[in-house]
mmCIF file of C-alpha atoms and ligand atoms in Angstrom:
data_model
loop_
_atom_site.group_PDB
_atom_site.id
_atom_site.type_symbol
_atom_site.label_atom_id
_atom_site.label_comp_id
_atom_site.label_asym_id
_atom_site.label_seq_id
_atom_site.Cartn_x
_atom_site.Cartn_y
_atom_site.Cartn_z
ATOM 1 C CA MET A 11 74.202 -28.242 14.479
ATOM 2 C CA SER A 12 71.159 -30.367 15.204
ATOM 3 C CA MET A 13 68.411 -30.682 12.630
ATOM 4 C CA GLU A 14 66.053 -28.653 14.869
ATOM 5 C CA GLU A 15 68.538 -25.794 15.132
ATOM 6 C CA GLN A 16 69.132 -25.852 11.412
ATOM 7 C CA LEU A 17 65.373 -25.593 10.763
ATOM 8 C CA MET A 18 64.901 -22.696 13.210
ATOM 9 C CA ASN A 19 67.791 -20.794 11.619
ATOM 10 C CA LEU A 20 66.304 -21.270 8.178
ATOM 11 C CA LYS A 21 62.932 -20.033 9.427
ATOM 12 C CA ASN A 22 64.470 -16.873 10.958
ATOM 13 C CA GLU A 23 66.532 -16.163 7.868
ATOM 14 C CA ALA A 24 63.556 -16.593 5.556
ATOM 15 C CA LEU A 25 61.158 -14.487 7.653
ATOM 16 C CA SER A 26 63.541 -11.570 8.003
ATOM 17 C CA LEU A 27 64.193 -11.564 4.263
ATOM 18 C CA ILE A 28 60.455 -11.755 3.529
ATOM 19 C CA LEU A 29 59.585 -8.893 5.885
ATOM 20 C CA SER A 30 62.081 -6.559 4.311
ATOM 21 C CA ALA A 31 61.069 -7.394 0.723
ATOM 22 C CA GLU A 32 59.399 -4.427 -1.039
ATOM 23 C CA ASP A 33 58.250 -5.868 -4.313
ATOM 24 C CA GLY A 34 56.785 -8.999 -5.846
ATOM 25 C CA LYS A 35 59.973 -9.866 -7.746
ATOM 26 C CA THR A 36 62.119 -10.017 -4.562
ATOM 27 C CA LEU A 37 59.475 -12.183 -2.875
ATOM 28 C CA GLU A 38 59.520 -14.527 -5.865
ATOM 29 C CA GLU A 39 63.310 -14.864 -5.520
ATOM 30 C CA ILE A 40 63.049 -15.584 -1.775
ATOM 31 C CA LYS A 41 60.424 -18.218 -2.460
ATOM 32 C CA LEU A 42 62.734 -19.930 -4.940
ATOM 33 C CA GLN A 43 65.685 -19.647 -2.570
ATOM 34 C CA PHE A 44 63.878 -21.498 0.235
ATOM 35 C CA LEU A 45 61.016 -23.487 -1.289
ATOM 36 C CA GLY A 46 62.233 -24.059 -4.875
ATOM 37 C CA ARG A 47 63.238 -27.533 -6.056
ATOM 38 C CA SER A 48 66.765 -27.104 -4.681
ATOM 39 C CA GLY A 49 65.772 -24.458 -2.156
ATOM 40 C CA LYS A 50 67.363 -24.467 1.303
ATOM 41 C CA LEU A 51 64.224 -25.590 3.142
ATOM 42 C CA THR A 52 63.319 -28.205 0.532
ATOM 43 C CA LEU A 53 66.762 -29.782 0.851
ATOM 44 C CA ALA A 54 66.574 -29.692 4.652
ATOM 45 C CA LEU A 55 63.249 -31.487 4.528
ATOM 46 C CA LYS A 56 64.781 -34.210 2.397
ATOM 47 C CA ASP A 57 67.426 -34.739 5.106
ATOM 48 C CA ILE A 58 64.783 -35.732 7.658
ATOM 49 C CA VAL A 59 65.284 -39.370 6.631
ATOM 50 C CA LYS A 60 68.753 -39.117 8.151
ATOM 51 C CA VAL A 61 67.332 -38.250 11.596
ATOM 52 C CA PRO A 62 67.295 -41.227 14.007
ATOM 53 C CA VAL A 63 63.911 -42.977 13.906
ATOM 54 C CA GLU A 64 62.964 -42.129 17.484
ATOM 55 C CA ASN A 65 63.230 -38.326 16.795
ATOM 56 C CA ARG A 66 61.969 -38.364 13.255
ATOM 57 C CA ALA A 67 58.298 -37.736 13.958
ATOM 58 C CA GLU A 68 59.036 -34.718 16.138
ATOM 59 C CA VAL A 69 61.539 -33.187 13.702
ATOM 60 C CA GLY A 70 59.155 -33.870 10.848
ATOM 61 C CA LYS A 71 56.394 -31.971 12.643
ATOM 62 C CA LEU A 72 58.723 -29.001 13.279
ATOM 63 C CA ALA A 73 59.826 -29.051 9.635
ATOM 64 C CA ASN A 74 56.228 -28.817 8.475
ATOM 65 C CA GLU A 75 55.522 -25.934 10.848
ATOM 66 C CA VAL A 76 58.554 -24.045 9.562
ATOM 67 C CA LYS A 77 57.497 -24.611 5.963
ATOM 68 C CA GLN A 78 53.964 -23.425 6.711
ATOM 69 C CA ALA A 79 55.216 -20.324 8.520
ATOM 70 C CA VAL A 80 57.426 -19.374 5.568
ATOM 71 C CA GLU A 81 54.588 -19.893 3.085
ATOM 72 C CA GLU A 82 52.164 -17.820 5.136
ATOM 73 C CA ALA A 83 54.676 -15.007 5.565
ATOM 74 C CA LEU A 84 55.262 -14.967 1.826
ATOM 75 C CA GLU A 85 51.545 -14.744 1.106
ATOM 76 C CA ARG A 86 50.958 -11.975 3.656
ATOM 77 C CA GLN A 87 53.847 -9.895 2.357
ATOM 78 C CA GLU A 88 52.676 -10.364 -1.251
ATOM 79 C CA GLY A 89 49.288 -8.874 -0.395
ATOM 80 C CA PHE A 90 50.921 -6.021 1.453
ATOM 81 C CA VAL A 91 53.339 -5.236 -1.376
ATOM 82 C CA LYS A 92 50.472 -5.224 -3.914
ATOM 83 C CA LYS A 93 48.441 -2.731 -1.895
ATOM 84 C CA GLU A 94 51.492 -0.507 -1.470
ATOM 85 C CA THR A 95 52.053 -0.430 -5.237
ATOM 86 C CA ILE A 96 48.423 0.556 -5.893
ATOM 87 C CA THR A 97 48.584 3.354 -3.324
ATOM 88 C CA LYS A 98 51.820 4.598 -4.835
ATOM 89 C CA LYS A 99 50.277 4.535 -8.308
ATOM 90 C CA ARG A 100 47.193 6.378 -7.040
ATOM 91 C CA ALA A 101 49.359 9.080 -5.583
ATOM 92 C CA ALA A 102 50.899 9.489 -9.025
ATOM 93 C CA ILE A 103 47.504 10.293 -10.703
ATOM 94 C CA ASP A 104 47.282 13.904 -11.814
ATOM 95 C CA THR A 105 43.864 15.092 -10.679
ATOM 96 C CA SER A 106 44.122 18.350 -12.605
ATOM 97 C CA ILE A 107 43.770 16.539 -15.974
ATOM 98 C CA PRO A 108 40.148 16.875 -17.260
ATOM 99 C CA GLY A 109 38.163 13.630 -16.859
ATOM 100 C CA ILE A 110 36.480 11.569 -19.581
ATOM 101 C CA GLN A 111 33.072 13.069 -20.324
ATOM 102 C CA PRO A 112 30.271 10.486 -20.015
ATOM 103 C CA GLN A 113 28.107 10.334 -23.139
ATOM 104 C CA ILE A 114 24.765 12.046 -22.735
ATOM 105 C CA GLY A 115 21.765 10.492 -24.493
ATOM 106 C CA HIS A 116 18.740 12.237 -25.940
ATOM 107 C CA LEU A 117 15.093 11.508 -26.623
ATOM 108 C CA HIS A 118 14.300 9.031 -29.390
ATOM 109 C CA PRO A 119 13.172 10.790 -32.631
ATOM 110 C CA MET A 120 9.757 9.169 -32.219
ATOM 111 C CA THR A 121 9.408 10.675 -28.721
ATOM 112 C CA GLN A 122 10.664 14.062 -29.953
ATOM 113 C CA VAL A 123 8.020 14.187 -32.695
ATOM 114 C CA MET A 124 5.326 12.902 -30.331
ATOM 115 C CA LEU A 125 6.081 15.686 -27.833
ATOM 116 C CA ASP A 126 5.935 18.241 -30.685
ATOM 117 C CA VAL A 127 2.504 16.910 -31.672
ATOM 118 C CA VAL A 128 1.234 17.081 -28.077
ATOM 119 C CA GLU A 129 2.539 20.657 -27.743
ATOM 120 C CA VAL A 130 0.856 21.907 -30.940
ATOM 121 C CA PHE A 131 -2.484 20.351 -29.946
ATOM 122 C CA LYS A 132 -2.184 21.692 -26.408
ATOM 123 C CA GLN A 133 -2.026 25.199 -27.829
ATOM 124 C CA ILE A 134 -5.393 24.750 -29.540
ATOM 125 C CA GLY A 135 -7.102 23.351 -26.459
ATOM 126 C CA PHE A 136 -6.608 19.582 -26.747
ATOM 127 C CA GLN A 137 -5.731 17.560 -23.654
ATOM 128 C CA ALA A 138 -3.591 14.411 -23.906
ATOM 129 C CA ALA A 139 -4.958 11.149 -22.504
ATOM 130 C CA ASP A 140 -3.250 7.812 -21.979
ATOM 131 C CA GLY A 141 -5.006 4.480 -22.407
ATOM 132 C CA PRO A 142 -4.386 0.742 -22.052
ATOM 133 C CA GLU A 143 -2.497 -1.203 -24.719
ATOM 134 C CA ILE A 144 -4.366 -4.341 -23.646
ATOM 135 C CA GLU A 145 -7.920 -3.519 -24.674
ATOM 136 C CA THR A 146 -11.322 -5.133 -24.882
ATOM 137 C CA ASP A 147 -13.059 -6.009 -28.127
ATOM 138 C CA HIS A 148 -15.838 -3.716 -26.880
ATOM 139 C CA TYR A 149 -13.813 -0.472 -26.965
ATOM 140 C CA ASN A 150 -11.537 -1.422 -29.829
ATOM 141 C CA PHE A 151 -14.410 -2.443 -32.154
ATOM 142 C CA GLU A 152 -18.011 -2.532 -30.879
ATOM 143 C CA VAL A 153 -18.227 1.078 -29.635
ATOM 144 C CA LEU A 154 -16.607 2.188 -32.896
ATOM 145 C CA ASN A 155 -19.458 0.796 -34.971
ATOM 146 C CA ILE A 156 -17.517 -2.346 -35.918
ATOM 147 C CA PRO A 157 -19.701 -5.271 -34.757
ATOM 148 C CA LYS A 158 -18.415 -8.868 -34.672
ATOM 149 C CA ASP A 159 -19.292 -9.683 -38.295
ATOM 150 C CA HIS A 160 -18.090 -6.388 -39.834
ATOM 151 C CA PRO A 161 -15.654 -6.798 -42.759
ATOM 152 C CA ALA A 162 -13.557 -3.868 -41.448
ATOM 153 C CA ARG A 163 -12.250 -6.285 -38.828
ATOM 154 C CA ASP A 164 -10.314 -8.053 -41.582
ATOM 155 C CA THR A 165 -8.151 -4.975 -42.092
ATOM 156 C CA GLN A 166 -7.179 -4.917 -38.415
ATOM 157 C CA MET A 167 -5.097 -8.050 -38.019
ATOM 158 C CA THR A 168 -5.769 -8.538 -34.321
ATOM 159 C CA PHE A 169 -3.622 -10.145 -31.627
ATOM 160 C CA TYR A 170 -5.910 -11.994 -29.189
ATOM 161 C CA LEU A 171 -4.848 -12.709 -25.627
ATOM 162 C CA ASP A 172 -5.021 -16.257 -24.332
ATOM 163 C CA THR A 173 -7.865 -16.187 -21.804
ATOM 164 C CA ARG A 174 -8.340 -19.954 -21.488
ATOM 165 C CA ASN A 175 -7.673 -20.107 -17.740
ATOM 166 C CA SER A 176 -9.821 -17.108 -16.872
ATOM 167 C CA LYS A 177 -13.484 -16.151 -16.721
ATOM 168 C CA VAL A 178 -13.068 -13.791 -19.691
ATOM 169 C CA THR A 179 -15.023 -14.696 -22.837
ATOM 170 C CA PRO A 180 -12.596 -15.974 -25.503
ATOM 171 C CA GLY A 181 -11.693 -13.220 -27.997
ATOM 172 C CA GLU A 182 -12.768 -10.421 -25.687
ATOM 173 C CA VAL A 183 -9.283 -9.250 -24.633
ATOM 174 C CA ILE A 184 -6.869 -8.077 -27.327
ATOM 175 C CA LEU A 185 -3.868 -5.844 -27.956
ATOM 176 C CA ARG A 186 -5.424 -2.630 -29.236
ATOM 177 C CA THR A 187 -5.181 -2.258 -32.987
ATOM 178 C CA GLN A 188 -6.004 1.473 -32.960
ATOM 179 C CA THR A 189 -5.813 4.321 -30.446
ATOM 180 C CA SER A 190 -9.368 5.128 -31.590
ATOM 181 C CA ALA A 191 -10.276 2.630 -28.851
ATOM 182 C CA MET A 192 -9.888 5.513 -26.415
ATOM 183 C CA GLN A 193 -12.812 7.416 -27.977
ATOM 184 C CA GLY A 194 -15.319 5.303 -26.054
ATOM 185 C CA ARG A 195 -13.356 5.281 -22.811
ATOM 186 C CA VAL A 196 -13.030 9.075 -22.740
ATOM 187 C CA MET A 197 -16.451 10.038 -24.087
ATOM 188 C CA GLN A 198 -18.292 7.733 -21.677
ATOM 189 C CA LYS A 199 -16.751 9.685 -18.818
ATOM 190 C CA VAL A 200 -16.624 13.244 -20.154
ATOM 191 C CA LYS A 201 -19.565 15.302 -21.373
ATOM 192 C CA PRO A 202 -19.101 17.548 -24.450
ATOM 193 C CA PRO A 203 -17.272 19.734 -25.195
ATOM 194 C CA VAL A 204 -14.314 17.329 -25.443
ATOM 195 C CA ARG A 205 -11.021 17.907 -27.204
ATOM 196 C CA VAL A 206 -8.633 15.050 -26.565
ATOM 197 C CA ILE A 207 -5.584 13.484 -28.178
ATOM 198 C CA VAL A 208 -4.267 10.018 -27.375
ATOM 199 C CA PRO A 209 -0.674 9.258 -28.323
ATOM 200 C CA GLY A 210 0.084 5.548 -28.083
ATOM 201 C CA LYS A 211 1.243 2.254 -29.430
ATOM 202 C CA ASN A 212 -0.901 -0.162 -31.432
ATOM 203 C CA PHE A 213 -0.376 -3.744 -32.480
ATOM 204 C CA ARG A 214 -1.326 -5.673 -35.595
ATOM 205 C CA TYR A 215 -0.365 -9.058 -36.914
ATOM 206 C CA GLU A 216 1.405 -7.611 -39.956
ATOM 207 C CA GLN A 217 4.226 -8.858 -42.105
ATOM 208 C CA VAL A 218 7.088 -6.492 -41.247
ATOM 209 C CA ASP A 219 8.561 -4.517 -44.173
ATOM 210 C CA ALA A 220 9.889 -1.039 -44.957
ATOM 211 C CA SER A 221 6.515 0.594 -44.349
ATOM 212 C CA HIS A 222 4.776 -1.828 -41.944
ATOM 213 C CA GLY A 223 5.524 -2.860 -38.383
ATOM 214 C CA PHE A 224 3.593 -5.158 -36.044
ATOM 215 C CA GLU A 225 3.821 -2.390 -33.476
ATOM 216 C CA PHE A 226 3.255 1.241 -34.487
ATOM 217 C CA TRP A 227 2.534 4.631 -32.964
ATOM 218 C CA GLN A 228 -0.490 6.812 -33.606
ATOM 219 C CA VAL A 229 -1.865 9.999 -32.143
ATOM 220 C CA GLU A 230 -5.625 9.676 -32.114
ATOM 221 C CA GLY A 231 -7.654 12.846 -31.658
ATOM 222 C CA PHE A 232 -11.307 13.793 -31.355
ATOM 223 C CA CYS A 233 -13.388 16.838 -30.728
ATOM 224 C CA VAL A 234 -17.100 16.882 -29.891
ATOM 225 C CA ASP A 235 -19.235 19.939 -29.274
ATOM 226 C CA THR A 236 -22.353 21.603 -30.629
ATOM 227 C CA HIS A 237 -22.020 22.767 -34.266
ATOM 228 C CA ILE A 238 -18.768 20.967 -35.148
ATOM 229 C CA ARG A 239 -18.522 20.774 -38.949
ATOM 230 C CA LEU A 240 -16.324 19.145 -41.587
ATOM 231 C CA THR A 241 -14.606 22.495 -42.219
ATOM 232 C CA ASP A 242 -13.482 22.515 -38.567
ATOM 233 C CA LEU A 243 -11.764 19.199 -39.257
ATOM 234 C CA PHE A 244 -10.070 20.514 -42.423
ATOM 235 C CA GLY A 245 -8.951 23.661 -40.614
ATOM 236 C CA THR A 246 -7.536 21.714 -37.681
ATOM 237 C CA ILE A 247 -5.615 19.259 -39.868
ATOM 238 C CA ASP A 248 -4.250 22.046 -42.069
ATOM 239 C CA TYR A 249 -3.120 24.120 -39.075
ATOM 240 C CA VAL A 250 -1.547 21.233 -37.175
ATOM 241 C CA LEU A 251 0.333 19.689 -40.110
ATOM 242 C CA ARG A 252 1.763 23.061 -41.206
ATOM 243 C CA ARG A 253 2.967 23.719 -37.671
ATOM 244 C CA LEU A 254 4.579 20.288 -37.540
ATOM 245 C CA MET A 255 5.926 19.865 -41.078
ATOM 246 C CA GLY A 256 6.449 23.440 -42.325
ATOM 247 C CA GLN A 257 4.165 26.159 -43.692
ATOM 248 C CA ASP A 258 4.918 25.390 -47.352
ATOM 249 C CA ILE A 259 3.748 21.747 -47.392
ATOM 250 C CA LYS A 260 1.044 20.764 -49.880
ATOM 251 C CA LEU A 261 -2.018 18.893 -48.619
ATOM 252 C CA LYS A 262 -5.025 17.343 -50.300
ATOM 253 C CA PHE A 263 -8.101 15.566 -48.981
ATOM 254 C CA ALA A 264 -9.973 12.592 -50.389
ATOM 255 C CA THR A 265 -12.949 10.587 -49.230
ATOM 256 C CA THR A 266 -12.434 7.222 -47.604
ATOM 257 C CA ASN A 267 -14.269 4.748 -45.437
ATOM 258 C CA PHE A 268 -13.942 3.916 -41.763
ATOM 259 C CA PRO A 269 -17.015 2.521 -39.948
ATOM 260 C CA PHE A 270 -16.718 5.035 -37.093
ATOM 261 C CA VAL A 271 -16.798 8.171 -39.275
ATOM 262 C CA GLU A 272 -19.159 9.554 -41.905
ATOM 263 C CA PRO A 273 -17.889 10.989 -44.121
ATOM 264 C CA GLY A 274 -14.381 9.567 -43.879
ATOM 265 C CA VAL A 275 -11.485 11.763 -44.980
ATOM 266 C CA ASP A 276 -7.975 10.839 -46.014
ATOM 267 C CA THR A 277 -5.248 13.484 -45.801
ATOM 268 C CA TYR A 278 -2.374 13.312 -48.279
ATOM 269 C CA MET A 279 0.816 15.305 -48.041
ATOM 270 C CA GLU A 280 3.049 15.948 -51.029
ATOM 271 C CA CYS A 281 6.191 13.802 -50.777
ATOM 272 C CA THR A 282 8.909 15.783 -49.011
ATOM 273 C CA VAL A 283 11.683 13.980 -50.888
ATOM 274 C CA CYS A 284 10.678 14.384 -54.570
ATOM 275 C CA LYS A 285 8.257 17.314 -54.188
ATOM 276 C CA GLY A 286 5.492 15.335 -55.869
ATOM 277 C CA LYS A 287 7.476 14.092 -58.874
ATOM 278 C CA GLY A 288 7.422 10.485 -57.677
ATOM 279 C CA CYS A 289 10.295 8.578 -56.083
ATOM 280 C CA SER A 290 10.986 5.278 -54.361
ATOM 281 C CA PHE A 291 10.253 6.920 -51.010
ATOM 282 C CA CYS A 292 6.604 7.707 -51.910
ATOM 283 C CA LYS A 293 6.367 4.589 -54.083
ATOM 284 C CA TYR A 294 6.083 6.877 -57.156
ATOM 285 C CA ALA A 295 2.750 8.322 -55.992
ATOM 286 C CA GLY A 296 4.097 11.814 -55.280
ATOM 287 C CA TRP A 297 1.852 11.901 -52.191
ATOM 288 C CA SER A 298 1.878 10.232 -48.792
ATOM 289 C CA GLU A 299 -1.172 9.252 -46.805
ATOM 290 C CA ILE A 300 -0.607 10.859 -43.450
ATOM 291 C CA MET A 301 -3.751 11.504 -41.451
ATOM 292 C CA PRO A 302 -7.042 9.583 -41.816
ATOM 293 C CA ALA A 303 -10.017 11.337 -40.265
ATOM 294 C CA GLY A 304 -13.744 12.002 -40.500
ATOM 295 C CA MET A 305 -16.915 13.187 -38.806
ATOM 296 C CA ILE A 306 -17.770 10.898 -35.884
ATOM 297 C CA HIS A 307 -20.548 8.469 -36.853
ATOM 298 C CA PRO A 308 -23.880 9.001 -34.995
ATOM 299 C CA ASN A 309 -23.732 5.322 -33.886
ATOM 300 C CA VAL A 310 -20.516 6.043 -31.983
ATOM 301 C CA LEU A 311 -22.007 9.134 -30.345
ATOM 302 C CA LYS A 312 -25.037 7.067 -29.312
ATOM 303 C CA ALA A 313 -22.875 4.189 -28.003
ATOM 304 C CA VAL A 314 -21.072 6.526 -25.593
ATOM 305 C CA GLY A 315 -24.342 8.070 -24.393
ATOM 306 C CA TYR A 316 -24.239 11.377 -26.328
ATOM 307 C CA ASP A 317 -27.275 12.895 -28.021
ATOM 308 C CA SER A 318 -26.344 12.710 -31.697
ATOM 309 C CA GLN A 319 -29.044 15.253 -32.528
ATOM 310 C CA LYS A 320 -27.463 17.868 -30.291
ATOM 311 C CA VAL A 321 -23.714 17.314 -30.646
ATOM 312 C CA SER A 322 -21.364 16.442 -33.476
ATOM 313 C CA GLY A 323 -17.650 15.907 -33.733
ATOM 314 C CA PHE A 324 -14.627 14.940 -35.765
ATOM 315 C CA ALA A 325 -11.872 12.394 -35.189
ATOM 316 C CA PHE A 326 -8.485 11.792 -36.762
ATOM 317 C CA ALA A 327 -5.360 9.726 -36.379
ATOM 318 C CA ILE A 328 -1.799 10.793 -37.111
ATOM 319 C CA GLY A 329 0.509 7.957 -38.088
ATOM 320 C CA LEU A 330 3.410 8.983 -35.920
ATOM 321 C CA SER A 331 5.995 6.700 -37.517
ATOM 322 C CA ARG A 332 4.967 8.083 -40.927
ATOM 323 C CA LEU A 333 5.386 11.638 -39.663
ATOM 324 C CA VAL A 334 8.885 10.855 -38.387
ATOM 325 C CA THR A 335 9.997 9.185 -41.629
ATOM 326 C CA LEU A 336 8.559 12.038 -43.725
ATOM 327 C CA ARG A 337 10.181 14.673 -41.554
ATOM 328 C CA TYR A 338 13.623 13.058 -41.689
ATOM 329 C CA HIS A 339 13.370 11.548 -45.199
ATOM 330 C CA MET A 340 13.848 7.988 -44.002
ATOM 331 C CA ASP A 341 12.932 5.249 -46.428
ATOM 332 C CA ASP A 342 12.491 2.413 -43.943
ATOM 333 C CA LEU A 343 10.367 2.379 -40.781
ATOM 334 C CA ARG A 344 12.598 -0.298 -39.287
ATOM 335 C CA LEU A 345 15.385 2.266 -38.879
ATOM 336 C CA LEU A 346 13.331 3.722 -36.035
ATOM 337 C CA THR A 347 13.529 0.590 -33.928
ATOM 338 C CA ASN A 348 17.113 -0.276 -34.837
ATOM 339 C CA PRO A 349 19.239 0.067 -31.685
ATOM 340 C CA ASP A 350 22.390 1.021 -33.658
ATOM 341 C CA LEU A 351 23.654 4.244 -32.056
ATOM 342 C CA ARG A 352 25.078 5.470 -35.387
ATOM 343 C CA ILE A 353 21.460 5.936 -36.496
ATOM 344 C CA LEU A 354 20.125 7.444 -33.271
ATOM 345 C CA LYS A 355 23.041 9.894 -32.917
ATOM 346 C CA GLN A 356 21.886 11.675 -36.087
ATOM 347 C CA PHE A 357 18.787 13.105 -34.428
HETATM 348 N N1 DAH B 16 -8.117 4.043 -36.317
HETATM 349 C C1 DAH B 16 -7.871 4.038 -37.745
HETATM 350 C C2 DAH B 16 -6.814 2.999 -38.055
HETATM 351 O O1 DAH B 16 -5.912 2.845 -37.318
HETATM 352 C C3 DAH B 16 -7.457 5.386 -38.219
HETATM 353 C C4 DAH B 16 -8.522 6.423 -38.119
HETATM 354 C C5 DAH B 16 -9.286 6.734 -39.234
HETATM 355 C C6 DAH B 16 -8.752 7.104 -36.935
HETATM 356 C C7 DAH B 16 -10.260 7.688 -39.170
HETATM 357 C C8 DAH B 16 -9.758 8.075 -36.857
HETATM 358 C C9 DAH B 16 -10.509 8.346 -37.991
HETATM 359 O O2 DAH B 16 -10.033 8.732 -35.738
HETATM 360 O O3 DAH B 16 -11.457 9.331 -37.903
HETATM 361 O O4 DAH B 16 -6.887 2.351 -39.069
#
């Protein structure tokens, strides 16, 4: 048998075996049988040196073609066999078995409490407004009776935006330090009576610890009309906090100072953990400061274009993070921004 005939026979034998192979293991065996180190085709290729020189190039070319054809057939059949196995496996899946339920998330505790706050205020006629987190010094401070040299600015560790490559006066654009900044924006546009709340995030350059964050949530609120008195403020705070935290909570008021209110009022709630006895949660005070407030200062009313002789109003801020930690007895604010699902799943 000539070398050419021998090669063609090997090719036919290999291809017919490959085409009838039904699994990867058989194909592997065929590969070894023909292309392995002592495979039939490998040995035949080695014999090419025995072919007379004048025919060698032609036989060599044929040998390479045969080898290539066998390799290609092997590859094609491998792909085919793989697909077949997958289809067979698919057919074996029992579709009547119940599937795996995807996990369903829920609102973050902070959002849940915020929506509760909005709902309670809505029922007593307050509308919710949204404002910018990037604010101007004007609305964040000036309108609120806190001029450039006012010492109250020291308590509001402010983040200033880099305005070097713009036309903005340096120091004029900041991250708002208080949602009170929306008082001016709303009151300049809306004539009394106004009853508005502003839930939102604020930013201060604070050292982060268990009770301070550099980013915190507040719900600011204000109400301006004719004949608004301090007792309206007390009544509103009392009603809202009892709706949110339970009818049996204990509250007390004290005077305080904020430049945009006169008088300023601080609201304290008896610690929900120790019932006023003093514990590490309330830092042994028995009470937690929860809602600063006051009667809007005439300078603020004037700055927004209201007639301070004709209208009066009150303003307040609820520390939303504080409300959440008091409601759920959490001793560290940072738990609220921890992404660990074991914490979030508890709400
Ligand atoms: N904006 C104040 C702060 O973040 C809190 C505040 C106090 C808001 C008294 C008020 C208010 O509306 O009347 O420090």
